[in-house]
Short mmCIF file of C-alpha atoms in Angstrom, two decimals:
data_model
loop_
_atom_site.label_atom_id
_atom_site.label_comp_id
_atom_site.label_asym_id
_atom_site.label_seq_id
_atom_site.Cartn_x
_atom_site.Cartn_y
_atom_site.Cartn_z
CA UNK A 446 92.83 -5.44 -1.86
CA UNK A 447 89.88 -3.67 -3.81
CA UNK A 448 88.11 -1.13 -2.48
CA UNK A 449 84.07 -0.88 -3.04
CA UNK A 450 82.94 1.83 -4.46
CA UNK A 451 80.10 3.42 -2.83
CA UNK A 452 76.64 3.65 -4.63
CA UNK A 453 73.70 6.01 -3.60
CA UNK A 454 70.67 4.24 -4.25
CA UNK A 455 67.39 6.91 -4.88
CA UNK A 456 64.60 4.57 -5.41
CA UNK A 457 61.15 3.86 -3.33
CA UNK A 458 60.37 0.19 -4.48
CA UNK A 459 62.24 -2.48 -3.06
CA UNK A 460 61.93 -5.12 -5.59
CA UNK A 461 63.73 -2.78 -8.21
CA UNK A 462 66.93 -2.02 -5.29
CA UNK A 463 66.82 -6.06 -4.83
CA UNK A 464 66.88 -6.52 -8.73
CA UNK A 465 69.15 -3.55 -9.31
CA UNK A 466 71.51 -4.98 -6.76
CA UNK A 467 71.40 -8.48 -8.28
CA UNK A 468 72.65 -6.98 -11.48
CA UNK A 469 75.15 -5.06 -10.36
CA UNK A 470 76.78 -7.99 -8.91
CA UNK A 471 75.79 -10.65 -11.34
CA UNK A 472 78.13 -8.26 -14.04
CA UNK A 473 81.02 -8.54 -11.05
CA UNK A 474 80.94 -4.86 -9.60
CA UNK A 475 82.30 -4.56 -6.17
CA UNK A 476 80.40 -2.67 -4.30
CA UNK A 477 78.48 -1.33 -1.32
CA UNK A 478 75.10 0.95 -1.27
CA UNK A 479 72.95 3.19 0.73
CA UNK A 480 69.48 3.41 -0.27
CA UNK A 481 67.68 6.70 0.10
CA UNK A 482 63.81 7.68 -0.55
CA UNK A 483 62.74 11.28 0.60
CA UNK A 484 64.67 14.84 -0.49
CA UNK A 485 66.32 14.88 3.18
CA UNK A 486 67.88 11.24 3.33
CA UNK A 487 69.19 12.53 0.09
CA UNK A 488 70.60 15.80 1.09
CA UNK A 489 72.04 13.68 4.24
CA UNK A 490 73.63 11.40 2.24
CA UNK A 491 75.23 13.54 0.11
CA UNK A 492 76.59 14.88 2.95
CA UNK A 493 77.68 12.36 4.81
CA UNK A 494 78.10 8.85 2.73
CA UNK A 495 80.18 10.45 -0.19
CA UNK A 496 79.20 8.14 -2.98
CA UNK A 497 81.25 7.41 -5.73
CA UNK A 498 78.00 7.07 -7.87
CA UNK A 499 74.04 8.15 -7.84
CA UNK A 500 71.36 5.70 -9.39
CA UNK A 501 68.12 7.56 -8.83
CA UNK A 502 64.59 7.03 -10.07
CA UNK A 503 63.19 9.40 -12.00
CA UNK A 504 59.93 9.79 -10.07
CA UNK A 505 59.03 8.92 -6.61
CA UNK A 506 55.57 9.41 -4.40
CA UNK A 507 57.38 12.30 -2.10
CA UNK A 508 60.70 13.08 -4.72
CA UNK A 509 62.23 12.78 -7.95
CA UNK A 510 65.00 12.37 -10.13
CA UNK A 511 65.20 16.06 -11.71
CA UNK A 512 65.28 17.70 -8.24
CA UNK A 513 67.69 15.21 -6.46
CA UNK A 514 69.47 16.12 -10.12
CA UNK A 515 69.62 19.46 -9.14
CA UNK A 516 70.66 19.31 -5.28
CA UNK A 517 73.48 17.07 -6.70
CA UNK A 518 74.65 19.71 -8.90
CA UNK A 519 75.01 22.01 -5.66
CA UNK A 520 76.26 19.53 -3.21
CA UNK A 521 78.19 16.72 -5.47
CA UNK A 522 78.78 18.45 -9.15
CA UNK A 523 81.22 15.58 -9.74
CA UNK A 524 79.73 12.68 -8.91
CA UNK A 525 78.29 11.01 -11.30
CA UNK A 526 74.38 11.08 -12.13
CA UNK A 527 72.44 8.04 -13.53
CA UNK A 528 68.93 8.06 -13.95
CA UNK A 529 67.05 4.43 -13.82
CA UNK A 530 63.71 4.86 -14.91
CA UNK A 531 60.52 2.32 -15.65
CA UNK A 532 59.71 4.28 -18.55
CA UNK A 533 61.68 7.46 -19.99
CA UNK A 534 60.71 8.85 -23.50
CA UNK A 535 63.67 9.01 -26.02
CA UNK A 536 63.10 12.53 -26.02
CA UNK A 537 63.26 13.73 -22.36
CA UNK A 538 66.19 11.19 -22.34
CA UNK A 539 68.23 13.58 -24.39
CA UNK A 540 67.08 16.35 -22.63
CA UNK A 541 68.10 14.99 -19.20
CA UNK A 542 71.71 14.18 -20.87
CA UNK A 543 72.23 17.88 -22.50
CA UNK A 544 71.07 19.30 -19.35
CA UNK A 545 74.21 17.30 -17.32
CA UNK A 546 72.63 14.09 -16.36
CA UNK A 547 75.77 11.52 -16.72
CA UNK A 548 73.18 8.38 -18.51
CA UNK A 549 70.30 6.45 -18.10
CA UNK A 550 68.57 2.96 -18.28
CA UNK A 551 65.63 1.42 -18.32
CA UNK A 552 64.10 -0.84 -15.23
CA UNK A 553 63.75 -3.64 -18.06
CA UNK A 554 67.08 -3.25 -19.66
CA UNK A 555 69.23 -3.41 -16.44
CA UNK A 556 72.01 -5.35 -18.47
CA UNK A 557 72.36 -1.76 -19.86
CA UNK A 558 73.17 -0.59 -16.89
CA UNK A 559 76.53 -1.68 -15.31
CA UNK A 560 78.95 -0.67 -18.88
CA UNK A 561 77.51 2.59 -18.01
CA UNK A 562 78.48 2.60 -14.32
CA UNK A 563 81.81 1.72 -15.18
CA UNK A 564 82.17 4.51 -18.00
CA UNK A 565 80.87 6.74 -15.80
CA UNK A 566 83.14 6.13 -13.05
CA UNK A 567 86.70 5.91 -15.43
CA UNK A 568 85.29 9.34 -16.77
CA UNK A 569 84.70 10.85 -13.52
CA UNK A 570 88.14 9.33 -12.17
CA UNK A 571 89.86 11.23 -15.11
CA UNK A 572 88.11 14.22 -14.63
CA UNK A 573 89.41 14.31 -11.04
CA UNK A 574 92.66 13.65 -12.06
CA UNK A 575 92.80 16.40 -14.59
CA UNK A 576 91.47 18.64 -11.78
CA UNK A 577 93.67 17.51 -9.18
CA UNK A 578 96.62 17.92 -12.04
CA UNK A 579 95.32 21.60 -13.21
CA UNK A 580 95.51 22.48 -9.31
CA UNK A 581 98.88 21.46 -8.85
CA UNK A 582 100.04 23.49 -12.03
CA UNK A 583 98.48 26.54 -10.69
CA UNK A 584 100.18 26.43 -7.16
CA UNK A 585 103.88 25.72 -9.30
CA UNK A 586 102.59 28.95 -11.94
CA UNK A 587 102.12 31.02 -8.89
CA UNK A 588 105.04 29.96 -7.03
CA UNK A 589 107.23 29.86 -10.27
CA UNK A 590 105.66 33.86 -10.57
CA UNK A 591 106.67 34.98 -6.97
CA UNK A 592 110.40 33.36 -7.49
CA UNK A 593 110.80 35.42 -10.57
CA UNK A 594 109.10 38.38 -9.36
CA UNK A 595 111.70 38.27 -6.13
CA UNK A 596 114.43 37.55 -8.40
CA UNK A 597 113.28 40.63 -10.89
CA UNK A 598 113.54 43.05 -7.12
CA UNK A 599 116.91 41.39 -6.23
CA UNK A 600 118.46 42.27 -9.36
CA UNK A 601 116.70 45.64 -10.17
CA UNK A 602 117.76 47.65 -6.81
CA UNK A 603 121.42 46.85 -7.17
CA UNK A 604 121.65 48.54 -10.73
CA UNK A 605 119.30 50.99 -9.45
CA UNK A 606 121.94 52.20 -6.79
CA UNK A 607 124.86 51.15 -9.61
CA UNK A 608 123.15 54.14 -12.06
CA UNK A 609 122.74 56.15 -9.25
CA UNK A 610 126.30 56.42 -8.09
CA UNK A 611 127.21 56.39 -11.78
CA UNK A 612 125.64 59.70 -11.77
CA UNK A 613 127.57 61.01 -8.99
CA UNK A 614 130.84 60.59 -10.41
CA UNK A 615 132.84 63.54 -11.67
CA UNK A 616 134.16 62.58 -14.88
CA UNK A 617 135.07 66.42 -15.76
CA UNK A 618 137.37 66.43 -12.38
CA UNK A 619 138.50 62.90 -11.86
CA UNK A 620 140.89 64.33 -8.37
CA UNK A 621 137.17 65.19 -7.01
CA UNK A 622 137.60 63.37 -3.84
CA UNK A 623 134.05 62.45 -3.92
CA UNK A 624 134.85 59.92 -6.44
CA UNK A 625 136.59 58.01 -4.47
CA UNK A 626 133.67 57.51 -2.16
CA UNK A 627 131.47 56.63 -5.11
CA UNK A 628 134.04 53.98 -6.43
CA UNK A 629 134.18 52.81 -3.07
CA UNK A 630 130.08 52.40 -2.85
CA UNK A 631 130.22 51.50 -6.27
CA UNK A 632 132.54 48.55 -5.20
CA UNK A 633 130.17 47.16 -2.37
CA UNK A 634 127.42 47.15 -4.78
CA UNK A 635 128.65 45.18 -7.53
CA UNK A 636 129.58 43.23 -4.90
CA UNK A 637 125.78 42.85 -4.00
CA UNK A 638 124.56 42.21 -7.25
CA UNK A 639 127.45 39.47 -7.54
CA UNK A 640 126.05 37.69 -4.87
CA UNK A 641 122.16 38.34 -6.00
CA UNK A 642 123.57 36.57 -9.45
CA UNK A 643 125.14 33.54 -7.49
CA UNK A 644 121.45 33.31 -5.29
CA UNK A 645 119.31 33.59 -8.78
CA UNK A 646 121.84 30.39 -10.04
CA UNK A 647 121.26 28.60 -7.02
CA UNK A 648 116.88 28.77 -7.50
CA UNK A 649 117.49 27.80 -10.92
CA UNK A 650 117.48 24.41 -8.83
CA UNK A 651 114.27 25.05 -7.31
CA UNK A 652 112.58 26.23 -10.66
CA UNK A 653 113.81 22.72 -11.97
CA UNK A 654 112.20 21.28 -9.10
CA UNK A 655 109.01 22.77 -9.50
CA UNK A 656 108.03 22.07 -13.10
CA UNK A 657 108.75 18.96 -12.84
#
């Protein structure tokens, strides 16, 4: 079963929701809407409706488009922005689009309007895929970084001790009895560090795991 996506309406006339509406679902989108006019239902919205999508006039009695623009870019920087204007000048059009706005379209071009919708939302599903995917690679670099780190300590401090007892040995006096004390540590530690090598072969397994 589909599930609507969820459309934030920012517009003060109701003839243009009623005739926005009507196009969106003459062109077949599934959807549902909320319908905001002042800065707070806005803000509250935002908050508390989630919407997949923003269609806001660009100027209202008591609002407009560039500041709900802006409070988007705090509260919702990934949902995507559309601006649905009466009249917008080719140049502040640009403008709105270099400064982040996702598109715009005219009040008397509305047939304009859903291909964008539907760009706007593949784009911003991809983008949240690629974030979701980048966040996931992070959490496997970091634990793939604290695996080797622990498997860098586990094999260091066993041939630490190895050179250390290596040093102890009497090579000029080889009856030293000493040395047979060191041979005998000596013995327990390479027995260590054979079983650090056996543990380091077994999270090969769980490296595997992870970058995959």
């Amino acid at each position: 079963m589909r599930t609507a996506f969820k459309i934030l309406i920012l517009e003060d006339n109701q003839s243009d929701v009623d005739l926005l509406q009507r196009e969106l679902k003459r062109n077949g989108l599934y959807f549902v809407c909320e319908v905001v006019q002042t800065r707070e239902s806005f803000e509250n919205a935002l908050d508390n409706y989630f919407p997949d999508i923003i269609l806001s006039d660009f100027t209202l009695p008591a609002f407009d488009g560039i500041s709900a623009f802006n409070i988007r870019q705090i509260k919702a920087p990934d949902t995507p922005f559309i601006i649905v204007s009466g009249s917008i000048g080719e140049e502040r059009s640009v403008e709105l689009i270099r400064d982040g706005v996702t598109d715009y379209a005219l009040k008397d071009k509305l047939f304009s309007l859903c291909p964008k919708i539907n760009r706007a939302l593949a784009d911003a599903a991809i983008r949240k895929e690629k974030k979701q995917t980048d966040t996931e690679l992070k959490k496997q670099y970091e634990k793939l970084l604290k695996v080797a780190f622990l498997q860098s300590h586990q094999v260091r401090v066993p041939i630490a001790n190895i050179l250390g007892l290596y040093s102890l040995f009497n090579f000029e006096n080889a009856e030293d009895p000493m040395n047979g004390k060191v041979l005998q540590m000596l013995k327990l530690v390479a027995e260590d560090l054979d079983k650090t090598i056996h543990e380091i072969v077994q999270n090969t397994s769980e490296i595997r795991d992870i970058i995959k």
